[in-house]
Amino acid sequence: MAYEVNLGHRSANVELLNRAGNHVFLDIDGRKYDVDIVMVENGVYSILYNGHSYNVELIEGDSSKKFIVNTFAKTFNVEIVDAESKYISSRNKGLSVEEENLVASPMPGKIVKIPVKAGDKVIAGQTLIVVEAMKMQSEFKASHDKTVLEVLVKEGDTVNAHQLMMKLE
Amino acid sequence: MAYEVNLGHRSANVELLNRAGNHVFLDIDGRKYDVDIVMVENGVYSILYNGHSYNVELIEGDSSKKFIVNTFAKTFNVEIVDAESKYISSRNKGLSVEEENLVASPMPGKIVKIPVKAGDKVIAGQTLIVVEAMKMQSEFKASHDKTVLEVLVKEGDTVNAHQLMMKLE
Amino acid sequence: MIKKVLVANRGEIAVRVMRSCREMGIRSVAVYSDADRNSMHVRYADEAYRIGPPPSRESYLNVEAIIGAAKSSGADAIHPGYGFLSENASFSARCRQEGIIFVGPDPYAITTMGDKIIARQTMIKAGVPVVPGTTEKLKDEQEALEIARQIGVPVMIKASAGGGGKGMRLVKHLDEVGSAFRRARSEAINAFGDDSVYIEKYIESPHHIEFQILADNHGNVIHLFERECSIQRRHQKVIEETPSPLMNPELRREMGETAVQAAKAVNYKGAGTIEFIVSDNLEYYFLEMNTRLQVEHPVTERVVGVDLVKEQISIANGNPLPFRQEDLRQTGHSIQCRIYAEDPDNNFMPNPGIIKHITEPHGLGLRCDGYVYEGYEIPIYYDPMITKLISWGETRVEAIARMKRALYEYKITGVKTNIKFLEKIMDTRDFIEGKYNTHFIENNEAMLHASRPCGIECEDMAIMAAFIDYIAKMESIQPPRYTDELGSNWKDFGRKRNVLRL
Amino acid sequence: MIKKVLVANRGEIAVRVMRSCREMGIRSVAVYSDADRNSMHVRYADEAYRIGPPPSRESYLNVEAIIGAAKSSGADAIHPGYGFLSENASFSARCRQEGIIFVGPDPYAITTMGDKIIARQTMIKAGVPVVPGTTEKLKDEQEALEIARQIGVPVMIKASAGGGGKGMRLVKHLDEVGSAFRRARSEAINAFGDDSVYIEKYIESPHHIEFQILADNHGNVIHLFERECSIQRRHQKVIEETPSPLMNPELRREMGETAVQAAKAVNYKGAGTIEFIVSDNLEYYFLEMNTRLQVEHPVTERVVGVDLVKEQISIANGNPLPFRQEDLRQTGHSIQCRIYAEDPDNNFMPNPGIIKHITEPHGLGLRCDGYVYEGYEIPIYYDPMITKLISWGETRVEAIARMKRALYEYKITGVKTNIKFLEKIMDTRDFIEGKYNTHFIENNEAMLHASRPCGIECEDMAIMAAFIDYIAKMESIQPPRYTDELGSNWKDFGRKRNVLRL
């Protein structure tokens, strides 16, 4: 069975052709790979391919199908698209909230200031919320003229990474 | 509820009196302890008691009730004796095989030589089995005059730590 | 004789101080906020006391709580580390009042060096060169022009109440002084409600070079040579090294003597650092004195072969310095990289979080001063620096090669760090040639933010690892058995996955 | 110029060699047996090739497989590390035949120094002192007495075919020579079927001191001073240090020159070590030469400031040595402890197994050369040494204090180690005073095997941790939900348990 795997903006077609213990034979976008792959520590894979020794580290993201993957050179977001994800994604078509309408904090921190409230009309560039982490304050600003739909946090709250703080429309 | 906890040859009476988050109040053999105890890494406990900072590392043994515990000074075998263990131990009374009749390897290794076979009579000091690990051979010898009841491994086998290799009687 | 030291700090510096205490047979006492119960310094110390809630001003800046912990534990001395209360004169005074040794200078030295204007005046009196210019408000255009002529262009006209570049005017020709003065003044009044401006020589390619000094209670003051600290982002040092690539023996001797003079001028005791600003043509000016241990002290320790924390404690014990100036030598070259939990591609935004996996570098010529461990959650309340990586080499070339090797070995997942950014600095021509000043990061922006190439095979490896991980998980989906769960632990769980069962 | 090095070894030394390769910009190639697929050297290398099943003779001693891997990978050079093929003259010759650079001496030097009798004769010819005595069979009592008189008592009469103390007789007075000769001979014939015996001077309190040498292809030979290696268990070194507490400048100079002479006598090239036996009154005798890198080379690297692996590769590249004898100095003091997976309380029986948890020491003046990691299973097939811990101090006292601190910080669970045994050595008076010889461990048996006191409070803490762990587990017993299992990973699992939910 072939899977679709998204790596950043690239979408790859991946098929597992054969396997025996750590030896895995697969096809990625038509390239055949015969590799020896072992998880040596949790989340750390050692891959031997054609004599080359690769080390790849990964962390599971929000779901079991999403990963942050570190190679020597670069960090990627990787997502496995299986039948279930395709079904969900087809069902959600047209229903999805635009990402720019959701204000989330990229890192954990503390809400220092919320100079707007639900119902406010805001203009592009206007500060919506100020989050402090490690002695540095970050201001989140509106990208376009919008209306504040809902404020989900209050001043003094601590937030987790990727926590939704505000909805706009 | 009080538990019996064995530490080496010592048997202690332990009772959990109260708890709130990491703060635990307990009684060990009549001594009252009010401690702040946290598992900081898996198997690594940090205990603050009376201002003192203790680090205790533990590994689970064969069962969930047995532990190898490292303190700064010493390593102990610790066993929790709960109702279930007491019941099993009372049922087994009189049935238990004497430990000296069981030959087990203390470490993983490879069986180099078995100079005896089932049915052989052996005398105290006679070599029963030779195990090699890390370029060093260890000879296991009979402690008393015995008869070999059963040989559970063969030459060339690799054995795990604590694996039973031979039964005597 | 000090027998027990309370370390009024957290993070790597708390652990570092406790390490030297342990080597000296001195017991160490940690203090911690509620955000730091699991922090390494609490685990490392012999004793530990809670001092308050997470925000610094309620814990690590809470003088009463810290003095209380010192009294409860019976500590003889308090080591303040850097930051927090380390340059707080009233804390130093309070310790003395309470009969506790403060491992650092007396309140007089802290106060004098803590006030920019007083420090400047004191240095001028002691014959230490300061950046030419005024500190007082300029009366009028005429005075501005006179002074500009005296000190020579380029000069900078600055608002006394200023900051953030506002009310600042660079003057390259004398005939611009008048208009620059007027504009700076009008900007100043608008921005700060105060039209005071002053004038200062402008250093075009400034180098930040500092000298480590040690002074005992018997009048002996020595320096332990320089540290080059010009590589900074947002005015925070990122990389430090010693010897400085800019330095020559003559200048080193001269600046070292000046640093000793500066310390003597405030009757300094303990370890301290004189910071200088140095121009491309090697004119140097006193900038400020840090009356405490510096973050970058390890490069000096490595090249001079001295444990500065031990020396601090020895001085606090009243011992004379164990060496004279002529006993000290610089051997080889040392570089320090500060590893921050931050996102270099997003304006260096801090990135606290949980350390999922960490592998720290080891081997010849490396030192790694950190405090995080697997499973540790870096709190949101404090500094984003998680580790200092220090390399040593027989030559600067070797120290750079070793640092690159160390950064390659350093693996951390769970939080974003500046490790790849530091690797790129090591590959930057200006750095390799040792030709850089405080503008280094802005001058090399493009190169430092370029992402490294990951070819199609490299990409496929990333896809493969994620795919195989996913497949392995899918195939093992079955409610774990009761006994499995009981018997399993973290590491066993890892072990079971060592061999993939696809 | 060497561009790619195959490291024909495993464990810490393979990783250590690869680290220097990486710093030199040289690609590294690992070879591994089936027992080592997960081993650190395979992960660390740029390339990796399987060479056979777990037993050494089928993998790490398998010349064909290793040469094959070198050819497949296109490696220019092979670094043999220590052990395995490092002192195998025919392997060195084979590499040359295949056009691969062997990072080590030529077959002649290996062969000459590898044969005890030839080495002894070669050294005598070169004027290097050897242990007085004969190597040939003694004809009769008369000859025995004559030689004993020449070299002076005490002497040892030894069976040529001997070993394990059999056929060995210590003679303290000349009038005992006759009976000792007869008894040694009869024991020898009974034990080995060969009555050849020889006579050798007996060194009562032997010290094992060795000199590191470096020799290039241009006739330059230098030494990098001594290492004291007298602390041994079962004839294996446990602790090494430099400088030797026994040494004085005059003896150092003389022995160093002798070591250079010894190396020149076999036209040596590369890094090598001359081992000496030294008596309490500082008579020294050539013991053997190790024609490779030593396990204990890091103490020399630290005190002399030289990367010996880089020098080996530079010599192999045909470069002249970059320094002369007079450029080299010893700075401070360095000690190495070998950490073995073994049970010191059970005759040092090896203890392979899975590393459950490991915390390695860090900070000023420490180096940790290891290869194990959490979750790694130490194979049963190879050496039980898992890490070398190297401390440095301005003085020997500081180096010891730092080593104690490092051993305190070093935590490892899952396998038994000799860490606590090493800590006790650091606390032993003879060691602290630097007054020890190869009998140190037997002389201090009682102290070294005494268990440390753990008072009632310490015991209660052990009970408490186990009890709380058990209770927490009991209370969380419920079949984990499907989604939990899917979403959980190792580290998250740990994290959930960070805060006890009792």
XYZ file of C-alpha atoms in Angstrom, chain C residues 15-16 18-20 22-24 38 40 43-46 298 301-302 304-308 310-311 323 331 354-370 373-377 392 394 398 401-402 404-405 408-409 473-474 477-482 485-486 488-495 497-499, chain D residues 15-16 18-20 22-24 38 40 43-46 298 301-302 304-308 310-311 323 331 354-357 359-370 373-377 392 394 398 401-402 404-405 408-409 473-474 476-482 485-486 488-495 497-499:
156
model
C 25.569 24.040 39.281
C 28.985 25.358 38.211
C 28.449 23.992 43.479
C 30.908 21.858 41.508
C 33.830 23.940 42.768
C 32.266 20.101 46.155
C 35.890 19.953 45.025
C 36.830 22.192 47.956
C 12.988 19.799 39.455
C 19.414 20.490 38.391
C 19.337 17.965 42.764
C 23.038 18.779 42.811
C 23.159 20.646 46.120
C 23.573 19.052 49.524
C 35.355 29.547 31.386
C 39.838 29.330 33.138
C 40.866 27.053 30.292
C 45.102 30.412 32.080
C 44.493 27.169 34.020
C 42.747 28.708 37.029
C 39.402 27.854 38.662
C 37.897 31.321 39.146
C 37.748 28.611 43.803
C 39.741 31.824 43.706
C 50.080 33.647 42.121
C 48.182 28.513 26.730
C 10.411 20.114 27.534
C 13.737 18.535 26.618
C 12.735 15.344 24.820
C 16.164 14.069 24.030
C 19.648 15.429 24.589
C 23.142 14.246 23.661
C 25.934 16.455 24.897
C 29.386 16.496 23.306
C 32.376 14.936 25.034
C 36.045 14.257 24.451
C 39.372 16.048 24.248
C 39.379 19.808 24.679
C 35.696 20.320 25.443
C 33.738 21.563 28.408
C 30.001 21.656 28.596
C 28.441 23.723 31.397
C 24.718 23.150 31.328
C 18.380 16.941 31.228
C 15.978 14.663 29.416
C 12.426 15.229 30.539
C 13.260 18.612 32.100
C 10.877 21.441 31.342
C 40.117 24.549 23.608
C 46.543 24.459 20.630
C 41.992 23.927 16.210
C 37.458 22.931 14.377
C 36.768 21.416 17.788
C 32.345 22.682 15.061
C 32.777 19.052 16.074
C 27.781 18.627 15.418
C 27.631 16.213 18.363
C 3.313 2.107 15.820
C 0.343 1.127 13.673
C -1.624 -1.213 18.187
C -3.257 -3.451 20.674
C -4.322 -2.536 24.160
C -1.182 -3.164 26.225
C -1.657 -5.954 28.676
C -2.066 -5.149 32.335
C 2.177 -1.912 31.873
C 3.116 -2.863 35.393
C 7.409 -1.713 31.847
C 9.345 1.377 32.557
C 10.488 4.253 30.445
C 13.744 2.711 29.416
C 12.361 -0.769 28.863
C 9.817 0.786 26.610
C 12.643 2.301 24.657
C 14.460 -0.962 24.574
C 11.577 -0.489 20.291
C 15.267 -0.884 19.657
C 14.579 -3.649 17.238
C 34.554 7.217 18.737
C 37.628 9.039 20.058
C 36.564 9.622 14.740
C 36.274 12.811 16.797
C 39.785 13.855 15.794
C 36.035 15.108 12.196
C 38.086 18.008 13.546
C 40.600 17.452 10.759
C 23.466 -0.042 17.632
C 27.912 4.552 19.116
C 26.158 6.185 14.662
C 29.072 8.594 14.888
C 30.829 7.629 11.660
C 30.073 9.049 8.228
C 44.395 11.230 27.398
C 47.099 14.936 25.933
C 45.755 17.058 28.771
C 51.124 18.355 27.364
C 48.335 19.943 25.294
C 48.657 17.713 22.229
C 46.032 15.678 20.365
C 47.847 12.364 19.891
C 45.921 14.063 15.155
C 49.678 13.628 15.486
C 57.397 20.547 17.758
C 51.198 21.793 32.843
C 21.374 -2.628 29.362
C 22.120 0.950 30.437
C 18.882 2.075 32.069
C 19.960 5.544 33.029
C 24.366 10.892 33.850
C 27.899 11.755 32.860
C 29.960 14.377 34.682
C 30.688 17.747 33.098
C 32.384 21.023 33.897
C 35.819 22.522 34.360
C 38.810 20.207 34.046
C 36.981 17.024 33.071
C 36.942 14.813 30.025
C 34.719 11.830 29.599
C 35.561 9.423 26.777
C 32.819 6.854 26.591
C 24.039 5.720 26.082
C 20.648 5.200 27.665
C 18.970 2.096 26.346
C 22.246 0.702 24.936
C 22.934 -2.946 25.625
C 42.916 17.817 35.313
C 46.603 22.822 38.691
C 43.101 19.434 42.791
C 39.413 16.436 44.306
C 38.020 16.946 40.814
C 36.108 12.602 43.285
C 33.592 15.221 42.202
C 30.133 11.549 42.511
C 28.339 13.027 39.484
C 2.156 2.611 40.030
C -0.600 0.805 41.937
C -2.382 4.392 38.164
C -3.324 0.849 37.212
C -5.938 1.006 34.584
C -5.614 -0.275 31.073
C -4.101 2.697 29.215
C -6.437 4.073 26.620
C -5.821 3.404 22.979
C -0.732 4.745 23.874
C -0.661 6.123 20.376
C 2.617 8.736 24.196
C 6.295 8.417 23.740
C 9.127 7.476 26.013
C 9.897 10.939 27.213
C 6.299 12.038 27.604
C 5.737 8.981 29.679
C 8.560 10.115 31.901
C 7.153 13.563 32.018
C 5.457 10.845 36.089
C 7.405 13.963 36.945
C 4.677 15.053 39.249
